[in-house]
Amino acid sequence: MGTRLGLKLWSVVGILGVGGALTLAVRHHTAHGAEHATRSASAAAPQALSMWGDSARSYGIDFSTRVATSTGQLMTGFQLSGPLALSARHTANGVVVDAQFAGSLRSDTSAPGTDPDTAAQQLSAAAHRPFQLQFDEHGTLVFARGEPGTPPFIGRIWTALGEYLQLSSSPGGARWQARENDASGAYSAQYDDAGNGQISKRKLRYDSLVTQSLKSYEVVTSSARFELESDELKSVELSEDLRATFNEGAPLPGFEGVTKLRLSRRSDSAASVAPLVSAVPFDQLARQERDAAIDQQLMNKMTLAEALTEVQAFEQIGHDKAKNDAAGRAFSTLTALLRRDPSALAAVRQRLAKDGPLAGTLLAALRDASTPETQKLLSELAGPKSPLGDVSRLEAARSLSLVMTPTTDTVGTLEQLRTDPLVGVQATYGLGTALGRLGKSDPETATQIRQTLTTQLSGTSDAGSQAAVLTSFGNAGDPATLDVIRAYVVNPEPRVRAAAAQALRHIPGQDADALLVRLCADANEDVRYSALDAVGERTPSQVLIATVASLIVAESALRPRVKAVNIAARWYPSAPDLRPSLQLVASNDTNADLRNIAKVALERS
């Protein structure tokens, strides 16, 4: 079995994440219990936060996973054993646990021709680098991160450890259930508190998975026991057996993964942990490993000169599929070269200095490369001393606004450019996008951006300026901005109310739904249209379904009615309550196109 397939399958059992599959930052725990109680942050705090204490402690850890095919063929695995120092720092949002391992690590599989003892020494040395786990106030893992250059293999192990150390506190009572997440997906867990600091946890079932290739994912056995002493973590003992089967056509029928973990406080409890000077989320390391392999494949097939020649066709894509495909490959190769080859960056810089017809494509390649170096060049090209003309300079600002992993320097550039007459609005939009992308990986910079935008919004009474910031909040989808946005839902200026609707489009929850429902009933047609446009980007809730059902028959203005009918047609397969309203549209609407859209939706179901 190939290494790539082995790694991908291992990610499904929660140890390895491939291609951004780790969903560490999106954690929604729903506690149930016998009374279906709702857990509040204050109720969650005692166990979830106090178990970490306030000082460094030394633990012994034994941690292993073995993954084999359904026919018994070993795929991969590891065994880890030795001292582990943990030091907790409580924050306003939870707890940060600094950690450092000092034991041995051995992999069950190694590259052909590699001496197992040498490989084990190299792995152990890599595992000795300090790492960090952050949990929110509910005990949910927010992220795991480590030093730049930490092997992704090591990062995936420590990420899995953080997932196994999630402890959901009781909303009341000795038994409760919680919905939790790991690298494989969302699962339901049952907790039992036996008293005297003894808490057991059992994974019941996976409710959703991050991969679509699995036919089933069965929890064969699952048992975890947390022992707390004076509310602080004393030990964890866990055993888990997961079995998966694949959809038809997969390279193998399935696999089984067995994990065992024991973590116990040592008698010499005092410990020291080397602080992280700089840190990178481990899921980024896995993505970087994958991206580097893909980039190398692209660069092996095309030189820089060939890519720059072929990519010119990207500006004139027509109906010739072969030419379009060749231009697309050239663009991907150019982006890879910009990430890996300094000479490619120099060549693109030189070409952009002339602001020729290829400028838009080259700027897009810099955007997609998204390295600190390409972002620095984009910052120069978007600034007031740029060699570009106004059209290309604005495009440079737009490209800078859309980089996937904005650096702190990029954020600083966007903040400075907010007052620029040409690119200021675009820079404001870019800050919102950066807020959305950094909210989990770099919460400190995200907080800075949020404060900057909030201050910018409160510091102006100009409707256009307010609308720009609110639209920027829409790019972020940041729940922490909801209370700020709420005040502008009732602003006297329709332009501002329309922007407030856009600001809500990616913010989850019933509160945002309720505000959008209010804006859907606004007296101004543009505001109603904007609110419906935002509703169309959300997951349908009962209140939104009811609102859309009403509007597709009651809305008098054509533009918002068209938007509402299209939303209803898209939602209908999973929202049958829309059927009566769609039937009315199909038979009675004055617009023939809308009647046809409704009929097709009803027939398709």
Tab-separated table of C-alpha atoms in Angstrom, residues 73-385:
chain	number	residue	atom	x	y	z
A	73	GLN	CA	-2.257	-6.012	6.883
A	74	LEU	CA	-0.418	-3.409	8.961
A	75	MET	CA	-0.818	0.075	7.526
A	76	THR	CA	0.890	2.290	10.063
A	77	GLY	CA	1.159	3.119	13.750
A	78	PHE	CA	3.406	4.401	16.514
A	79	GLN	CA	4.395	3.841	20.147
A	80	LEU	CA	5.338	6.763	22.371
A	81	SER	CA	6.542	6.516	25.970
A	82	GLY	CA	8.282	8.725	28.521
A	83	PRO	CA	7.994	11.899	30.588
A	84	LEU	CA	5.724	14.737	29.457
A	85	ALA	CA	5.779	18.165	31.104
A	86	LEU	CA	2.538	20.180	31.024
A	87	SER	CA	2.209	23.799	32.135
A	88	ALA	CA	-1.178	25.549	32.040
A	89	ARG	CA	-1.853	29.261	31.566
A	90	HIS	CA	-5.441	30.367	32.109
A	91	THR	CA	-6.773	33.050	29.759
A	92	ALA	CA	-10.033	34.935	29.380
A	93	ASN	CA	-11.193	32.390	26.783
A	94	GLY	CA	-9.971	29.128	28.309
A	95	VAL	CA	-6.585	27.616	28.972
A	96	VAL	CA	-3.316	27.270	27.063
A	97	VAL	CA	-1.231	24.196	27.915
A	98	ASP	CA	2.475	24.387	27.077
A	99	ALA	CA	3.981	20.928	26.736
A	100	GLN	CA	7.273	19.155	26.111
A	101	PHE	CA	7.965	15.434	25.710
A	102	ALA	CA	11.281	13.857	26.704
A	103	GLY	CA	10.768	10.184	25.941
A	104	SER	CA	11.017	7.845	22.943
A	105	LEU	CA	8.864	7.518	19.841
A	106	ARG	CA	8.891	4.659	17.360
A	107	SER	CA	6.893	4.256	14.160
A	108	ASP	CA	5.618	0.839	13.045
A	109	THR	CA	6.415	1.731	9.438
A	110	SER	CA	9.520	3.369	8.031
A	111	ALA	CA	10.961	4.108	4.626
A	112	PRO	CA	12.668	1.191	2.839
A	113	GLY	CA	16.362	0.988	3.646
A	114	THR	CA	16.022	3.038	6.839
A	115	ASP	CA	17.530	1.629	10.022
A	116	PRO	CA	14.655	1.326	12.562
A	117	ASP	CA	16.805	2.479	15.497
A	118	THR	CA	18.073	5.515	13.594
A	119	ALA	CA	14.542	6.357	12.478
A	120	ALA	CA	13.295	6.072	16.065
A	121	GLN	CA	16.034	8.414	17.310
A	122	GLN	CA	15.160	10.989	14.649
A	123	LEU	CA	11.455	10.776	15.442
A	124	SER	CA	12.094	11.084	19.181
A	125	ALA	CA	14.282	14.143	18.643
A	126	ALA	CA	11.521	15.766	16.593
A	127	ALA	CA	8.952	14.875	19.269
A	128	HIS	CA	11.072	16.636	21.913
A	129	ARG	CA	10.230	20.028	20.431
A	130	PRO	CA	7.817	22.002	22.638
A	131	PHE	CA	4.180	22.184	21.580
A	132	GLN	CA	1.005	23.837	22.758
A	133	LEU	CA	-2.640	22.857	23.226
A	134	GLN	CA	-5.400	25.420	23.647
A	135	PHE	CA	-8.811	24.560	25.090
A	136	ASP	CA	-11.839	26.839	25.341
A	137	GLU	CA	-13.924	27.370	28.470
A	138	HIS	CA	-15.906	24.198	27.724
A	139	GLY	CA	-12.824	21.967	27.600
A	140	THR	CA	-12.929	21.831	23.795
A	141	LEU	CA	-9.656	21.698	21.860
A	142	VAL	CA	-9.329	24.891	19.838
A	143	PHE	CA	-5.984	24.113	18.256
A	144	ALA	CA	-2.668	22.326	18.665
A	145	ARG	CA	0.491	24.021	17.447
A	146	GLY	CA	4.263	23.796	17.584
A	147	GLU	CA	7.504	25.227	16.315
A	148	PRO	CA	7.905	25.909	12.585
A	149	GLY	CA	9.588	22.908	11.015
A	150	THR	CA	7.991	20.354	13.328
A	151	PRO	CA	7.305	17.267	11.184
A	152	PRO	CA	3.589	16.954	10.372
A	153	PHE	CA	3.723	13.353	11.638
A	154	ILE	CA	4.596	14.684	15.114
A	155	GLY	CA	2.003	17.425	14.885
A	156	ARG	CA	-0.729	14.914	14.137
A	157	ILE	CA	0.204	12.852	17.191
A	158	TRP	CA	0.048	15.848	19.549
A	159	THR	CA	-3.194	17.006	17.942
A	160	ALA	CA	-4.720	13.602	18.656
A	161	LEU	CA	-3.501	13.812	22.267
A	162	GLY	CA	-5.282	17.150	22.654
A	163	GLU	CA	-8.466	15.658	21.224
A	164	TYR	CA	-8.341	12.766	23.685
A	165	LEU	CA	-7.864	15.214	26.576
A	166	GLN	CA	-11.116	17.035	25.842
A	167	LEU	CA	-13.294	16.877	28.959
A	168	SER	CA	-16.834	18.180	28.654
A	169	SER	CA	-18.162	19.294	32.032
A	170	SER	CA	-21.531	18.270	33.395
A	171	PRO	CA	-24.539	20.573	32.984
A	172	GLY	CA	-25.941	18.956	36.111
A	173	GLY	CA	-26.274	15.353	37.209
A	174	ALA	CA	-23.958	12.371	37.260
A	175	ARG	CA	-24.532	11.327	33.624
A	176	TRP	CA	-24.587	13.515	30.539
A	177	GLN	CA	-23.962	13.453	26.826
A	178	ALA	CA	-21.953	15.852	24.678
A	179	ARG	CA	-21.307	16.329	20.979
A	180	GLU	CA	-17.582	16.644	20.339
A	181	ASN	CA	-15.158	16.710	17.413
A	182	ASP	CA	-11.867	15.156	16.450
A	183	ALA	CA	-9.909	14.917	13.208
A	184	SER	CA	-12.308	12.271	11.890
A	185	GLY	CA	-15.544	14.174	12.440
A	186	ALA	CA	-18.288	14.933	14.976
A	187	TYR	CA	-19.252	12.284	17.513
A	188	SER	CA	-21.560	11.827	20.490
A	189	ALA	CA	-19.973	10.945	23.841
A	190	GLN	CA	-21.434	9.837	27.164
A	191	TYR	CA	-19.945	10.889	30.510
A	192	ASP	CA	-20.423	9.383	33.962
A	193	ASP	CA	-19.232	11.045	37.168
A	194	ALA	CA	-18.697	8.423	39.884
A	195	GLY	CA	-17.583	11.010	42.431
A	196	ASN	CA	-14.216	11.401	44.132
A	197	GLY	CA	-12.770	12.857	40.932
A	198	GLN	CA	-13.525	9.755	38.824
A	199	ILE	CA	-15.066	10.664	35.447
A	200	SER	CA	-15.519	8.129	32.660
A	201	LYS	CA	-16.172	8.918	29.025
A	202	ARG	CA	-17.394	6.691	26.206
A	203	LYS	CA	-17.550	7.601	22.536
A	204	LEU	CA	-20.970	6.399	21.361
A	205	ARG	CA	-20.999	6.990	17.585
A	206	TYR	CA	-19.796	9.288	14.840
A	207	ASP	CA	-22.594	11.561	13.636
A	208	SER	CA	-20.700	13.076	10.693
A	209	LEU	CA	-17.296	12.569	9.067
A	210	VAL	CA	-14.828	14.855	7.346
A	211	THR	CA	-14.319	12.369	4.503
A	212	GLN	CA	-16.956	11.290	1.992
A	213	SER	CA	-15.159	8.077	0.983
A	214	LEU	CA	-16.323	6.072	4.018
A	215	LYS	CA	-19.422	3.918	3.944
A	216	SER	CA	-19.446	3.419	7.716
A	217	TYR	CA	-17.339	4.285	10.756
A	218	GLU	CA	-18.064	2.108	13.758
A	219	VAL	CA	-17.028	2.655	17.367
A	220	VAL	CA	-16.240	-0.962	18.312
A	221	THR	CA	-15.083	-0.134	21.841
A	222	SER	CA	-14.375	3.161	23.576
A	223	SER	CA	-13.419	3.769	27.171
A	224	ALA	CA	-11.714	6.699	28.864
A	225	ARG	CA	-11.281	7.418	32.562
A	226	PHE	CA	-10.204	10.807	33.915
A	227	GLU	CA	-8.949	10.914	37.500
A	228	LEU	CA	-8.892	14.320	39.159
A	229	GLU	CA	-7.227	15.099	42.483
A	230	SER	CA	-8.278	18.366	44.122
A	231	ASP	CA	-9.946	19.107	40.736
A	232	GLU	CA	-6.592	18.853	38.935
A	233	LEU	CA	-5.732	16.196	36.385
A	234	LYS	CA	-4.027	13.196	37.959
A	235	SER	CA	-4.381	10.575	35.236
A	236	VAL	CA	-6.138	9.591	32.028
A	237	GLU	CA	-6.522	6.029	30.796
A	238	LEU	CA	-8.071	5.438	27.371
A	239	SER	CA	-8.673	2.528	25.016
A	240	GLU	CA	-10.431	2.830	21.680
A	241	ASP	CA	-11.130	0.541	18.725
A	242	LEU	CA	-12.598	2.080	15.544
A	243	ARG	CA	-13.562	0.175	12.395
A	244	ALA	CA	-14.240	1.685	8.967
A	245	THR	CA	-15.563	0.406	5.658
A	246	PHE	CA	-15.174	2.247	2.373
A	247	ASN	CA	-17.562	2.975	-0.433
A	248	GLU	CA	-17.471	0.728	-3.467
A	249	GLY	CA	-14.458	1.344	-5.704
A	250	ALA	CA	-12.023	2.172	-2.894
A	251	PRO	CA	-8.562	0.512	-2.992
A	252	LEU	CA	-9.401	-1.648	0.042
A	253	PRO	CA	-12.598	-2.633	1.853
A	254	GLY	CA	-11.763	-1.030	5.202
A	255	PHE	CA	-9.460	-0.793	8.201
A	256	GLU	CA	-9.394	-0.974	11.985
A	257	GLY	CA	-7.515	1.373	14.310
A	258	VAL	CA	-6.708	0.618	17.950
A	259	THR	CA	-5.483	3.416	20.228
A	260	LYS	CA	-4.293	3.217	23.838
A	261	LEU	CA	-3.322	6.125	26.050
A	262	ARG	CA	-2.199	6.346	29.643
A	263	LEU	CA	-1.192	9.656	31.188
A	264	SER	CA	-0.351	9.740	34.893
A	265	ARG	CA	1.188	12.344	37.162
A	266	ARG	CA	4.693	11.482	38.337
A	267	SER	CA	5.817	11.745	41.929
A	268	ASP	CA	8.319	14.409	40.921
A	269	SER	CA	5.416	16.587	39.849
A	270	ALA	CA	7.400	19.784	39.323
A	271	ALA	CA	8.456	20.347	35.711
A	272	SER	CA	9.765	22.999	33.373
A	273	VAL	CA	8.527	23.620	29.834
A	274	ALA	CA	10.465	25.455	27.170
A	275	PRO	CA	8.239	28.310	25.943
A	276	LEU	CA	7.317	28.530	22.273
A	277	VAL	CA	9.103	31.469	20.674
A	278	SER	CA	6.987	31.127	17.524
A	279	ALA	CA	4.176	28.677	16.821
A	280	VAL	CA	2.376	27.221	13.811
A	281	PRO	CA	-0.927	25.299	13.995
A	282	PHE	CA	-0.203	21.647	13.280
A	283	ASP	CA	-2.934	21.424	10.664
A	284	GLN	CA	-0.986	24.045	8.707
A	285	LEU	CA	2.101	21.819	8.832
A	286	ALA	CA	0.137	18.926	7.331
A	287	ARG	CA	-1.203	21.204	4.630
A	288	GLN	CA	2.279	22.542	3.934
A	289	GLU	CA	3.610	19.000	3.522
A	290	ARG	CA	0.905	18.181	1.004
A	291	ASP	CA	1.301	21.478	-0.844
A	292	ALA	CA	5.087	21.054	-1.118
A	293	ALA	CA	4.659	17.645	-2.752
A	294	ILE	CA	2.097	18.999	-5.212
A	295	ASP	CA	4.261	22.029	-6.023
A	296	GLN	CA	7.248	19.809	-6.733
A	297	GLN	CA	5.222	17.703	-9.153
A	298	LEU	CA	4.134	20.831	-11.021
A	299	MET	CA	7.638	22.291	-11.191
A	300	ASN	CA	9.044	19.029	-12.527
A	301	LYS	CA	6.840	19.354	-15.607
A	302	MET	CA	7.351	23.002	-16.608
A	303	THR	CA	10.079	25.644	-16.373
A	304	LEU	CA	9.515	29.239	-15.342
A	305	ALA	CA	9.980	30.455	-18.923
A	306	GLU	CA	7.446	27.911	-20.187
A	307	ALA	CA	4.963	28.825	-17.474
A	308	LEU	CA	5.226	32.559	-18.231
A	309	THR	CA	4.690	31.860	-21.920
A	310	GLU	CA	1.777	29.465	-21.490
A	311	VAL	CA	0.044	31.527	-18.829
A	312	GLN	CA	-0.538	34.350	-21.307
A	313	ALA	CA	-3.388	32.297	-22.726
A	314	PHE	CA	-5.033	32.567	-19.296
A	315	GLU	CA	-6.072	36.130	-20.182
A	316	GLN	CA	-7.929	34.995	-23.326
A	317	ILE	CA	-9.628	31.776	-22.258
A	318	GLY	CA	-12.145	30.778	-24.924
A	319	HIS	CA	-13.859	27.594	-26.043
A	320	ASP	CA	-10.716	25.595	-26.815
A	321	LYS	CA	-10.582	23.097	-23.938
A	322	ALA	CA	-7.001	22.021	-24.640
A	323	LYS	CA	-5.726	25.602	-24.542
A	324	ASN	CA	-7.752	26.371	-21.435
A	325	ASP	CA	-6.350	23.309	-19.656
A	326	ALA	CA	-2.790	24.215	-20.678
A	327	ALA	CA	-3.237	27.767	-19.390
A	328	GLY	CA	-4.631	26.456	-16.120
A	329	ARG	CA	-1.660	24.119	-15.647
A	330	ALA	CA	0.731	26.979	-16.424
A	331	PHE	CA	-0.992	29.187	-13.825
A	332	SER	CA	-0.743	26.439	-11.180
A	333	THR	CA	2.925	25.907	-12.007
A	334	LEU	CA	3.646	29.634	-11.839
A	335	THR	CA	1.991	29.774	-8.413
A	336	ALA	CA	4.109	26.822	-7.245
A	337	LEU	CA	7.285	28.481	-8.540
A	338	LEU	CA	6.417	31.697	-6.718
A	339	ARG	CA	6.193	29.683	-3.497
A	340	ARG	CA	9.440	27.764	-3.976
A	341	ASP	CA	11.777	29.655	-6.318
A	342	PRO	CA	13.041	33.194	-5.508
A	343	SER	CA	13.981	33.719	-9.174
A	344	ALA	CA	10.320	33.337	-10.154
A	345	LEU	CA	9.349	36.103	-7.729
A	346	ALA	CA	12.044	38.352	-9.201
A	347	ALA	CA	10.827	37.656	-12.748
A	348	VAL	CA	7.218	38.445	-11.859
A	349	ARG	CA	8.287	41.622	-10.050
A	350	GLN	CA	10.131	42.752	-13.172
A	351	ARG	CA	7.143	42.091	-15.420
A	352	LEU	CA	4.693	43.823	-13.111
A	353	ALA	CA	6.879	46.926	-13.030
A	354	LYS	CA	5.807	47.411	-16.661
A	355	ASP	CA	2.091	46.915	-15.829
A	356	GLY	CA	1.392	44.997	-19.018
A	357	PRO	CA	-1.708	43.072	-20.121
A	358	LEU	CA	-0.649	40.060	-18.003
A	359	ALA	CA	-0.753	42.052	-14.747
A	360	GLY	CA	-4.090	40.646	-13.534
A	361	THR	CA	-2.952	37.047	-13.939
A	362	LEU	CA	0.403	37.680	-12.272
A	363	LEU	CA	-1.273	39.403	-9.328
A	364	ALA	CA	-3.661	36.454	-8.963
A	365	ALA	CA	-0.671	34.071	-8.919
A	366	LEU	CA	0.952	36.133	-6.149
A	367	ARG	CA	-2.347	35.985	-4.250
A	368	ASP	CA	-2.621	32.198	-4.533
A	369	ALA	CA	1.031	31.656	-3.604
A	370	SER	CA	0.251	33.412	-0.293
A	371	THR	CA	3.805	33.310	1.102
A	372	PRO	CA	5.238	36.128	3.229
A	373	GLU	CA	7.415	37.103	0.247
A	374	THR	CA	4.563	37.256	-2.268
A	375	GLN	CA	2.427	39.171	0.245
A	376	LYS	CA	5.261	41.668	0.707
A	377	LEU	CA	5.379	42.261	-3.059
A	378	LEU	CA	1.597	42.641	-3.207
A	379	SER	CA	1.796	45.165	-0.359
A	380	GLU	CA	4.313	47.220	-2.352
A	381	LEU	CA	2.169	47.027	-5.494
A	382	ALA	CA	-0.992	48.056	-3.610
A	383	GLY	CA	0.687	51.002	-1.863
A	384	PRO	CA	0.808	54.664	-2.884
A	385	LYS	CA	4.311	54.274	-4.425
